[in-house]
XYZ file of C-alpha atoms in Angstrom:
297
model
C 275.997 -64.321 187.643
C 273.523 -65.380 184.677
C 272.757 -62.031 184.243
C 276.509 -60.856 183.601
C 276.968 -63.752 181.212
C 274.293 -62.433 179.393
C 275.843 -58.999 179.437
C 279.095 -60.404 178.470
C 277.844 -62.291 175.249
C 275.422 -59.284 174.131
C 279.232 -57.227 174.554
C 281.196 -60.214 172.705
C 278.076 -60.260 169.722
C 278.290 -56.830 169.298
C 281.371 -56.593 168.571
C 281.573 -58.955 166.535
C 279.014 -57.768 164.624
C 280.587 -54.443 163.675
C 284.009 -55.575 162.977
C 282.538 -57.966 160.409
C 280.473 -54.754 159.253
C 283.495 -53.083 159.502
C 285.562 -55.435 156.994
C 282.216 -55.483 154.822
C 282.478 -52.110 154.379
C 286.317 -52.185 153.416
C 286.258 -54.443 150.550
C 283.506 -52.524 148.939
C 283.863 -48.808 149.314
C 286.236 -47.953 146.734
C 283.988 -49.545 143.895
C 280.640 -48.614 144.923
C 278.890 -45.731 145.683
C 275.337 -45.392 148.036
C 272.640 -43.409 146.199
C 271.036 -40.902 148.398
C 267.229 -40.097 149.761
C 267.090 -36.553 147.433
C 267.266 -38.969 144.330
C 263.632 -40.110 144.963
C 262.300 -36.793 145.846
C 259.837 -35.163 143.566
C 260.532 -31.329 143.595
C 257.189 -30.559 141.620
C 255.650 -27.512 143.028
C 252.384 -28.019 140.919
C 251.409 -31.023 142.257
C 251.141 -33.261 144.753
C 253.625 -35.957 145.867
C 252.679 -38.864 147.548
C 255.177 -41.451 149.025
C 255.032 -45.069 150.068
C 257.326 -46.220 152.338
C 257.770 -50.239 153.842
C 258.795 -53.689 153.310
C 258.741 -55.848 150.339
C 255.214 -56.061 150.933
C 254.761 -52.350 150.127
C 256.845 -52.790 147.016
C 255.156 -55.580 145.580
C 251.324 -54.205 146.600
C 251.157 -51.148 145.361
C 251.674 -50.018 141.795
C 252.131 -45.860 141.192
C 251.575 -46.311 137.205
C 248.072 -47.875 137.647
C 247.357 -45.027 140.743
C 249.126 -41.992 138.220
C 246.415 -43.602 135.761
C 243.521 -42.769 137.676
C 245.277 -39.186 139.061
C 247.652 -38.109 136.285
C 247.360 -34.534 138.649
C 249.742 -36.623 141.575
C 252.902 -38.059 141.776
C 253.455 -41.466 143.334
C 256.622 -42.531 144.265
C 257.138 -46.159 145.903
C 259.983 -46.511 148.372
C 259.123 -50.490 149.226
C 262.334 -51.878 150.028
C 262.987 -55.674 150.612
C 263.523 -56.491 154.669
C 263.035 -52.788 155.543
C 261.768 -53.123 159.113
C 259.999 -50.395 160.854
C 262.970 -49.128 162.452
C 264.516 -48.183 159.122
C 260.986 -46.837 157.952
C 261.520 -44.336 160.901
C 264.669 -43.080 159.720
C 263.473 -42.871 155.741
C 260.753 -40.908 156.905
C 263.154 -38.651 158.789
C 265.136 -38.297 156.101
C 262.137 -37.297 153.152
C 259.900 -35.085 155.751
C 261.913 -32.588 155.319
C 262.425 -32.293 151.564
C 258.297 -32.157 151.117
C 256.191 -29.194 150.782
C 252.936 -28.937 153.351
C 249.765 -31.226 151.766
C 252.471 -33.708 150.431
C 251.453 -37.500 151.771
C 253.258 -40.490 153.210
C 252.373 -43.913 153.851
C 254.428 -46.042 155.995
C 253.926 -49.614 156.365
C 254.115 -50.384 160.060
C 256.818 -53.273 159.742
C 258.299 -55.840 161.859
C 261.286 -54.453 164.400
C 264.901 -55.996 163.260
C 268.121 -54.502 163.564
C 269.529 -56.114 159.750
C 268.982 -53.251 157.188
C 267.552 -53.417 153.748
C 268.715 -53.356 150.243
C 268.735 -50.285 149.573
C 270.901 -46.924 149.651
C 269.329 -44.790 152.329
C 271.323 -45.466 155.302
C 274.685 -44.960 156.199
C 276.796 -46.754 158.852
C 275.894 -44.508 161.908
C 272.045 -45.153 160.778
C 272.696 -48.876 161.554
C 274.370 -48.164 164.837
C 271.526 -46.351 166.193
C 269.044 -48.820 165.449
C 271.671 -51.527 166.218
C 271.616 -49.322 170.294
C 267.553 -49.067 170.110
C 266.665 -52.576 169.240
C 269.324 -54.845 169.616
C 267.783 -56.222 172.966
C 264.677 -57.174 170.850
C 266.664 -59.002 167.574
C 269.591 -61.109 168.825
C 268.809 -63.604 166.306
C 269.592 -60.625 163.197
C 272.962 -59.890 165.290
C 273.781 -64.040 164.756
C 272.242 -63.755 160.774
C 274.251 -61.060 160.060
C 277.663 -62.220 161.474
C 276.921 -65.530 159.237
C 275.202 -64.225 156.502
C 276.831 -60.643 155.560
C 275.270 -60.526 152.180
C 272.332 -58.782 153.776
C 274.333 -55.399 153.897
C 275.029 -55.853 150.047
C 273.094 -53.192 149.160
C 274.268 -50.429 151.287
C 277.147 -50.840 148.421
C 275.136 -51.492 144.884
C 275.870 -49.048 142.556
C 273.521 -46.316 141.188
C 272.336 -48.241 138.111
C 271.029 -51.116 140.236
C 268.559 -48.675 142.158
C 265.240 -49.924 140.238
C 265.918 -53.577 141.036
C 265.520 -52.465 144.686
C 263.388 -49.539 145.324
C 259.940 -49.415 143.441
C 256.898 -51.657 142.614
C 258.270 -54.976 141.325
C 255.100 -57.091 139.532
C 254.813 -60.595 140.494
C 252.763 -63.160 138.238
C 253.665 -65.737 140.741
C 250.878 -67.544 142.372
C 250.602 -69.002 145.895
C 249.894 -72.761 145.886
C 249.811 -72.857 150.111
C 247.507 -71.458 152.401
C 246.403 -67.654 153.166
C 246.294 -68.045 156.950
C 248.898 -64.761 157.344
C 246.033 -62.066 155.910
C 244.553 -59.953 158.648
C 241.353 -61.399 160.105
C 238.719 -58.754 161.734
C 239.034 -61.856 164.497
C 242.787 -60.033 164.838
C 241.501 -56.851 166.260
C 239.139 -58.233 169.087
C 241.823 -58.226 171.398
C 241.906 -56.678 174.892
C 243.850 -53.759 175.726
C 247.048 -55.269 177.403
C 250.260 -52.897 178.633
C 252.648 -52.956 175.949
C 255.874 -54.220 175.730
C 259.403 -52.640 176.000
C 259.547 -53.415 172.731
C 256.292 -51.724 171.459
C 256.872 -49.015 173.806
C 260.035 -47.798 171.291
C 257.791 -48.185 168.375
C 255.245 -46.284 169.479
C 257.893 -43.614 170.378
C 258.659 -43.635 166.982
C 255.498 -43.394 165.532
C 255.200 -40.581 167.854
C 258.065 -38.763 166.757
C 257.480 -39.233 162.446
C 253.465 -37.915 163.592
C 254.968 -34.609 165.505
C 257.516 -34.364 162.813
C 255.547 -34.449 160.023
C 252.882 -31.856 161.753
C 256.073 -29.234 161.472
C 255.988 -29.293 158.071
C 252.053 -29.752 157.453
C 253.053 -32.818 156.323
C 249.709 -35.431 156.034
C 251.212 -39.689 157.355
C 249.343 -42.510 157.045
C 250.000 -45.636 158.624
C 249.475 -48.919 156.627
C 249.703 -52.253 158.334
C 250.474 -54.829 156.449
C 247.588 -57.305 155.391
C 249.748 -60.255 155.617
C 251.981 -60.766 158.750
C 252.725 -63.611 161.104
C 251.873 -64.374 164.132
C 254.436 -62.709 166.064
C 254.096 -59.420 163.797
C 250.316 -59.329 164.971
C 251.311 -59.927 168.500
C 253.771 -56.526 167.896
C 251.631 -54.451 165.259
C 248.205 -54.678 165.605
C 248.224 -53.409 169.692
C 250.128 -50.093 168.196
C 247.925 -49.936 165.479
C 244.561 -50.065 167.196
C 245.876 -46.701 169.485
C 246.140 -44.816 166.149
C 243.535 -41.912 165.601
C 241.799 -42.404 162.165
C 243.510 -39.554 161.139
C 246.667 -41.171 161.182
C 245.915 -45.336 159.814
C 244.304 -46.696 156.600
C 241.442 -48.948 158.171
C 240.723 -51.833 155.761
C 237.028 -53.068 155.272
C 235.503 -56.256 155.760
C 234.263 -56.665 152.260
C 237.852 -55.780 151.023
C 239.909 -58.013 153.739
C 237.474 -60.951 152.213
C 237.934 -59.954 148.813
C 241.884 -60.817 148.952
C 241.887 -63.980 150.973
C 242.424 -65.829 147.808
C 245.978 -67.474 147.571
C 245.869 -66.750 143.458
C 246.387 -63.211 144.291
C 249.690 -63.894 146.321
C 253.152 -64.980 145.226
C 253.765 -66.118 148.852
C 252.316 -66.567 152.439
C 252.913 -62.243 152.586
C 253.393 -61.053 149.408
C 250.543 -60.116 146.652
C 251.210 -60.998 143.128
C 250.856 -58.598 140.353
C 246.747 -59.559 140.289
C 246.212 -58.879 144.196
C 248.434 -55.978 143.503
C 245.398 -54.388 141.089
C 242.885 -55.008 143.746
C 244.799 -53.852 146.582
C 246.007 -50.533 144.994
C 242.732 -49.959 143.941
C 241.749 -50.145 147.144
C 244.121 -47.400 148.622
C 243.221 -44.791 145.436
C 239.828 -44.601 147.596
C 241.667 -44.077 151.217
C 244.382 -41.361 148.481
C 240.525 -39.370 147.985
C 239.540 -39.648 151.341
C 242.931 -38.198 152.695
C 243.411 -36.037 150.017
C 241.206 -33.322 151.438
C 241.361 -33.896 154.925
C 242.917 -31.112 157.322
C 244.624 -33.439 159.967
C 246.411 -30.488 161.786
C-alpha cells in the first residue's frame, strides 16, 4: 500500500512538472529563440580545439585567454554553464563529439546528478524528458524546485545576444570570508571500495558511453572532478572517479590541492575567484601538455 502511494505521487509530480514546463514553454516561444551546440564549435582544421565542459565551477575556474596565452597554437573554448549537472554534461558531450576532428580534447567536470537543467541553450524539451526518465528517482526535491521555482528553465528561452552572460569563463574578484572545508582532501580518497549505488551505477553508464563514444571519433576526454563539492557530491563522485584509468581523469597533486585551500582564492564555499582561477588554470596547462601527446586509443 505505501509503496503504491509512492507510485501515485511520483505519477501526480510528474505531471505536474511538465504541464508547468509545458505552460513555461508557451509564454516564451514566440519571442525567444535557443542558440544551438554548432555555435561554440571551432571548425579550425589547423589547430587544435580543446573544450571544457561542467558546472559553474568549470566556468568560473578556468580561463581560455590566460591558457591561449601560453598556447596561441590551440583553441580553448569554455562551455561552464551555471547548475549544469552531470546528466546534462552527458548530453553536451553527445552533442559536440561529433562535430570534432580526431586529437581534439574534452574535459568534463564530473558534476552532481539533478534532473533541473541549466542556463543555457543546448537542450531542447525531449533532452529534459530523458534525463527527467533516468534520474528522476534520484532528485525528487528538483521535481518540487522546479514546480515552485520555474525561473530555472529561463534560459532554455534567452535570446542569442545573452549567450556570453551564460556560457564562458566569468572572473570573480569576490573573496570568501567562511571556511574552505568543501576542497578535496587526499583524506577523501582513502575510502574502501563499496558496491555502488543505483544511482552511481547510471553515471558510470554514462561515463561509459561519452569514453566509447569519443574513441569512435579518436576523440581524447578527460574527466575533471571538481575541487570543491559537498559532502553528498563526494559520497556520489569520488567512488566513480577513483575506477577511472589515468588515461581518462586529471589527478590533482598534493602540493597543488594545498596550494588552493586558501578561502581568498574563492568567491564561495565552491567557487574560485578570479585569483584561484590563475592558479588553478595554470595548473591544468601542465595536465593540457601531458595529454596533448598521449595516444589513449
Amino acid at each position: 500500500m505505501l509503496k503504491s502511494s509512492k507510485y501515485k505521487l511520483l505519477v501526480l509530480l510528474s505531471g505536474l512538472f511538465i504541464v508547468t514546463v509545458f505552460i513555461k514553454s508557451l509564454t516564451f516561444s514566440f519571442i525567444h529563440t535557443s542558440q544551438n551546440i554548432e555555435f561554440f564549435v571551432e571548425n579550425d582544421a589547423l589547430r587544435k580545439n580543446i573544450y571544457f565542459i561542467g558546472s559553474s565551477r568549470i566556468k568560473q575556474s578556468i580561463n581560455p585567454h590566460q591558457l591561449k596565452g601560453e598556447m596561441p597554437e590551440n583553441n580553448f573554448i569554455n562551455l561552464g554553464m551555471g547548475g549544469c549537472s552531470f546528466s546534462y554534461n552527458y548530453i553536451l558531450a553527445r552533442q559536440i563529439i561529433p562535430l570534432l576532428k580526431p586529437k581534439d580534447i574534452i574535459f568534463i567536470e564530473l558534476s552532481g546528478l539533478r534532473i533541473n537543467p541549466p542556463n543555457s541553450y543546448f537542450f531542447s524539451w525531449n533532452d529534459i524528458l530523458n534525463v527527467i526518465k533516468s534520474d528522476i528517482a534520484f532528485d525528487l526535491g528538483s521535481v518540487y524546485k522546479l514546480l515552485l521555482l520555474h525561473d530555472d528553465f529561463k534560459g532554455l528561452f534567452f535570446r542569442k545576444e545573452h549567450q556570453n552572460q551564460i556560457v564562458g569563463f566569468q572572473a570573480d574578484k569576490r573573496k570568501h570570508r567562511g571556511t574552505t572545508s568543501d576542497i578535496v582532501k587526499v583524506s577523501d580518497f582513502v575510502l574502501k571500495d563499496e558496491p555502488l549505488s543505483k544511482r552511481q551505477k547510471v553515471y558510470l553508464d554514462k561515463i561509459k558511453n561519452i569514453i566509447e563514444t569519443s574513441k569512435l571519433k579518436n576523440i581524447n576526454v578527460i574527466f575533471i572532478q571538481p575541487l570543491m563539492m559537498s559532502r553528498s557530491e563526494k559520497k556520489i563522485i569520488i567512488p566513480l572517479y577513483r575506477k577511472l584509468s589515468g588515461n581518462y581523469k586529471w589527478i590533482y597533486s598534493q602540493e597543488f590541492i594545498s596550494s588552493m585551500d586558501h578561502n581568498f582564492l574563492m568567491t564561495d564555499n565552491i567557487h574560485l575567484n578570479q585569483y584561484g582561477a590563475a592558479i588553478y588554470t595554470q595548473e591544468l596547462l601542465k595536465e593540457i601538455i601531458i595529454v596533448q601527446p598521449k595516444i589513449v586509443y
